[in-house]
Amino acid sequence: MTTANTTGTATLTEGVRAEAAIDLGALRDNLAALRARTDGAAVMAVVKADAYGHGAVRCAQEAVAAGVRWLGAATPEEALALRAAGIGPERARVLCWLWTPGGPWARALRAGIDISVSAQWALDELLAAVRETGVPGRVHLKADTGLGRNGCQPREWPALVAEALRAQAEGLIEVVGLWSHFAAADEPGHPSIQAQLDGFAEAVALAERAGVRPEVRHLANSPATLTLPQSHYDLVRTGLAMYGLSPVPQLGAPAEYGLRPVMSLTARLALVKHVPGGHGVSYGHHYTTPRETTLGLVPIGYADGIPRHASGTGPVLVAGRRRLVAGRVAMDQFVVDLDGDTPGVGEEVLLFGNGEQGEPTAEDWGVACGTLSYEIVTRIGARVPRRYFGGSEL
Ligand SMILES: *Cc1c(COP(=O)(O)O)cnc(C)c1O
């Protein structure tokens, strides 16, 4: 895992255009901080969407090395990739929750992946695969307690539980989990929160009365893990907080929860030039230089995941000062007005990081783009190399 630069975020690897540095020491520390809050509940490291852009396999390996025994994936392909990378069932349970008809049920069973079931059609397809492979399924029944997305509506829940128990009695599956997901845990005090806590308690009680003996009951995502201890049950599913970002920025920055951002994004100036006042900048000329100035060309754009909505608003640190994206973000590049400063071509442009060097954070970019830090880090594209540092020997 060692690369030319293992020391930290300060220096971009020689010769690269742009790079996302992934601080695995921060990832471990964030997991420790989350565990310290959960009072006995286990922590699931949610590594869907390539670990929110941080690199699913490497982050999962680091989490497992740090003692995490549960990994969360959305799609079966994501779950299977973790197994293919050598993270076996003896090292971590992998729960996969976003199934579609015709999905790779048999492969998931053979790979020892825990399967979420929200509806009868999914149970039917799973049971067919169990009969085909001879491998019993580990099932987490998902209740819709109010999110209105995936999960089983209360009206259908008793029947789904009964069908699952019938299959369990035949030795085809084991119902190991009961779970649900919040709609607005990031808005403490939102009336849906108490309603979902109550709905989940009812769904669990009904299933347990029917005979389900779950290994884990789980409801909490990152914001609930940080703000709602009564939601922790046996397992919390943390994504964003593990990556060191605050899921409740209106209540507190990461440091207030003992977290520190894992990803920092840096690029290298590709050109610095003098231009006269009144010069249009980038497509559509949405920025015009107010006076004679210097422009810096930053070779990263929306193909790399820099939102086009950052046009005119995205903050960067270059040559010791904060600057804003001048004009439109293009597919591969954007421009900053350097206000007469003349940093050398090749100088580092810090887009976001943990803020220790005065650089913006992913949260700042979220605000600048009218979105969440979740989306900022998750969008960072495959064209941007990841550099890992601070990781454990694996
Ligand atoms: C993404 C996701 C999580 C993690 O959410 P965070 O807010 O990032 O912690 C947990 N559970 C489910 C079902 C998810 O889809």
Tab-separated table of C-alpha atoms in Angstrom, residues 168-327:
chain	number	residue	atom	x	y	z
A	168	GLN	CA	-37.053	-20.889	8.296
A	169	ALA	CA	-38.953	-23.901	9.673
A	170	GLU	CA	-38.063	-25.735	6.469
A	171	GLY	CA	-34.392	-24.909	7.026
A	172	LEU	CA	-34.208	-22.732	3.935
A	173	ILE	CA	-33.386	-19.449	5.619
A	174	GLU	CA	-32.591	-17.980	8.969
A	175	VAL	CA	-34.129	-14.628	9.889
A	176	VAL	CA	-31.076	-13.032	11.467
A	177	GLY	CA	-32.068	-9.387	11.278
A	178	LEU	CA	-34.984	-6.992	11.628
A	179	TRP	CA	-34.360	-3.513	10.374
A	180	SER	CA	-35.538	-0.200	9.002
A	181	HIS	CA	-34.185	3.165	7.866
A	182	PHE	CA	-34.889	6.773	8.920
A	183	ALA	CA	-36.324	9.506	6.718
A	184	ALA	CA	-35.142	12.580	8.619
A	185	ALA	CA	-32.705	11.591	11.346
A	186	ASP	CA	-30.546	14.479	10.160
A	187	GLU	CA	-33.254	16.890	11.344
A	188	PRO	CA	-33.424	16.226	15.089
A	189	GLY	CA	-36.916	16.929	16.361
A	190	HIS	CA	-38.550	16.078	13.047
A	191	PRO	CA	-41.881	14.428	13.896
A	192	SER	CA	-41.111	11.426	11.684
A	193	ILE	CA	-38.295	10.370	14.015
A	194	GLN	CA	-40.460	9.421	17.001
A	195	ALA	CA	-43.043	7.887	14.675
A	196	GLN	CA	-40.361	5.684	13.113
A	197	LEU	CA	-38.922	4.705	16.507
A	198	ASP	CA	-42.425	3.636	17.551
A	199	GLY	CA	-43.097	1.907	14.243
A	200	PHE	CA	-39.861	-0.023	14.465
A	201	ALA	CA	-40.539	-1.110	18.037
A	202	GLU	CA	-43.940	-2.392	16.867
A	203	ALA	CA	-42.516	-4.201	13.845
A	204	VAL	CA	-39.879	-5.871	16.030
A	205	ALA	CA	-42.413	-6.811	18.697
A	206	LEU	CA	-44.743	-8.326	16.124
A	207	ALA	CA	-41.964	-10.389	14.554
A	208	GLU	CA	-40.675	-11.550	17.915
A	209	ARG	CA	-44.161	-12.549	19.039
A	210	ALA	CA	-44.437	-14.548	15.839
A	211	GLY	CA	-41.236	-16.372	16.740
A	212	VAL	CA	-38.371	-14.457	15.101
A	213	ARG	CA	-35.207	-14.485	17.233
A	214	PRO	CA	-33.056	-11.860	15.512
A	215	GLU	CA	-29.323	-11.714	15.951
A	216	VAL	CA	-29.469	-7.983	15.205
A	217	ARG	CA	-32.142	-5.307	15.159
A	218	HIS	CA	-30.907	-2.161	13.454
A	219	LEU	CA	-32.278	1.237	12.577
A	220	ALA	CA	-29.640	3.952	13.041
A	221	ASN	CA	-27.696	5.661	10.269
A	222	SER	CA	-24.951	8.243	10.992
A	223	PRO	CA	-27.168	11.076	12.218
A	224	ALA	CA	-29.160	8.737	14.460
A	225	THR	CA	-25.947	7.191	15.769
A	226	LEU	CA	-24.748	10.646	16.822
A	227	THR	CA	-27.997	12.150	18.077
A	228	LEU	CA	-30.431	9.370	19.012
A	229	PRO	CA	-29.077	6.699	21.392
A	230	GLN	CA	-32.510	5.075	21.699
A	231	SER	CA	-32.231	4.092	18.024
A	232	HIS	CA	-29.025	2.095	18.382
A	233	TYR	CA	-30.493	-1.358	19.182
A	234	ASP	CA	-27.864	-4.056	18.370
A	235	LEU	CA	-26.147	-2.482	15.393
A	236	VAL	CA	-25.690	0.983	13.902
A	237	ARG	CA	-25.062	1.466	10.188
A	238	THR	CA	-22.639	4.313	9.732
A	239	GLY	CA	-21.506	5.721	6.434
A	240	LEU	CA	-20.912	9.460	6.401
A	241	ALA	CA	-19.677	9.778	9.987
A	242	MET	CA	-17.102	7.046	9.437
A	243	TYR	CA	-15.721	9.154	6.579
A	244	GLY	CA	-15.344	11.987	9.062
A	245	LEU	CA	-18.115	14.265	7.830
A	246	SER	CA	-20.934	15.612	9.956
A	247	PRO	CA	-24.391	14.290	9.082
A	248	VAL	CA	-25.878	17.134	11.151
A	249	PRO	CA	-23.736	20.125	10.137
A	250	GLN	CA	-26.341	22.502	11.541
A	251	LEU	CA	-25.620	21.028	14.995
A	252	GLY	CA	-21.912	20.494	14.835
A	253	ALA	CA	-18.836	20.191	12.703
A	254	PRO	CA	-17.060	16.815	12.577
A	255	ALA	CA	-14.624	17.736	15.370
A	256	GLU	CA	-17.527	18.237	17.762
A	257	TYR	CA	-18.337	14.548	17.321
A	258	GLY	CA	-14.713	13.448	17.517
A	259	LEU	CA	-14.577	12.909	13.756
A	260	ARG	CA	-12.109	14.081	11.128
A	261	PRO	CA	-12.558	14.067	7.361
A	262	VAL	CA	-10.920	11.132	5.609
A	263	MET	CA	-10.779	12.453	2.046
A	264	SER	CA	-8.906	15.466	0.782
A	265	LEU	CA	-8.917	16.494	-2.849
A	266	THR	CA	-5.996	18.320	-4.401
A	267	ALA	CA	-5.126	19.326	-7.968
A	268	ARG	CA	-2.134	20.989	-9.539
A	269	LEU	CA	-2.243	24.309	-11.411
A	270	ALA	CA	-1.854	23.586	-15.106
A	271	LEU	CA	-1.386	27.210	-16.194
A	272	VAL	CA	-0.958	30.642	-14.622
A	273	LYS	CA	-1.337	33.683	-16.842
A	274	HIS	CA	-1.836	37.429	-16.870
A	275	VAL	CA	-5.027	38.744	-18.460
A	276	PRO	CA	-6.436	42.245	-18.873
A	277	GLY	CA	-9.535	43.517	-17.081
A	278	GLY	CA	-12.829	42.752	-18.777
A	279	HIS	CA	-11.693	39.323	-19.972
A	280	GLY	CA	-14.386	36.654	-20.100
A	281	VAL	CA	-13.581	33.390	-18.334
A	282	SER	CA	-14.734	29.892	-19.286
A	283	TYR	CA	-17.813	28.782	-21.231
A	284	GLY	CA	-20.542	31.372	-21.517
A	285	HIS	CA	-18.403	34.107	-19.962
A	286	HIS	CA	-20.275	33.957	-16.681
A	287	TYR	CA	-17.255	35.570	-15.072
A	288	THR	CA	-15.439	38.636	-16.364
A	289	THR	CA	-12.200	39.802	-14.775
A	290	PRO	CA	-12.985	42.981	-12.870
A	291	ARG	CA	-9.477	44.336	-13.517
A	292	GLU	CA	-6.122	43.195	-14.832
A	293	THR	CA	-5.376	39.997	-12.970
A	294	THR	CA	-3.901	36.517	-13.056
A	295	LEU	CA	-5.847	33.350	-13.753
A	296	GLY	CA	-5.007	29.822	-12.640
A	297	LEU	CA	-6.169	26.782	-14.573
A	298	VAL	CA	-7.281	23.883	-12.339
A	299	PRO	CA	-7.304	20.641	-14.336
A	300	ILE	CA	-10.320	18.939	-12.772
A	301	GLY	CA	-13.954	19.222	-13.816
A	302	TYR	CA	-17.364	17.672	-13.770
A	303	ALA	CA	-16.049	14.470	-15.345
A	304	ASP	CA	-14.079	14.091	-12.123
A	305	GLY	CA	-17.132	14.802	-9.990
A	306	ILE	CA	-16.723	18.530	-9.442
A	307	PRO	CA	-20.348	19.685	-9.613
A	308	ARG	CA	-21.167	22.119	-12.397
A	309	HIS	CA	-23.276	23.807	-9.730
A	310	ALA	CA	-19.958	24.941	-8.230
A	311	SER	CA	-19.641	27.411	-11.127
A	312	GLY	CA	-18.864	30.767	-9.543
A	313	THR	CA	-19.178	29.396	-6.001
A	314	GLY	CA	-16.805	26.466	-5.340
A	315	PRO	CA	-14.041	27.429	-2.879
A	316	VAL	CA	-10.380	26.402	-3.175
A	317	LEU	CA	-7.150	27.215	-1.364
A	318	VAL	CA	-4.274	28.175	-3.625
A	319	ALA	CA	-1.169	30.241	-2.940
A	320	GLY	CA	-2.211	30.731	0.652
A	321	ARG	CA	-5.646	32.200	-0.055
A	322	ARG	CA	-9.209	31.079	-0.554
A	323	ARG	CA	-10.503	31.701	-4.070
A	324	LEU	CA	-13.738	30.856	-5.832
A	325	VAL	CA	-14.273	29.012	-9.080
A	326	ALA	CA	-14.388	31.775	-11.720
A	327	GLY	CA	-17.105	31.105	-14.265
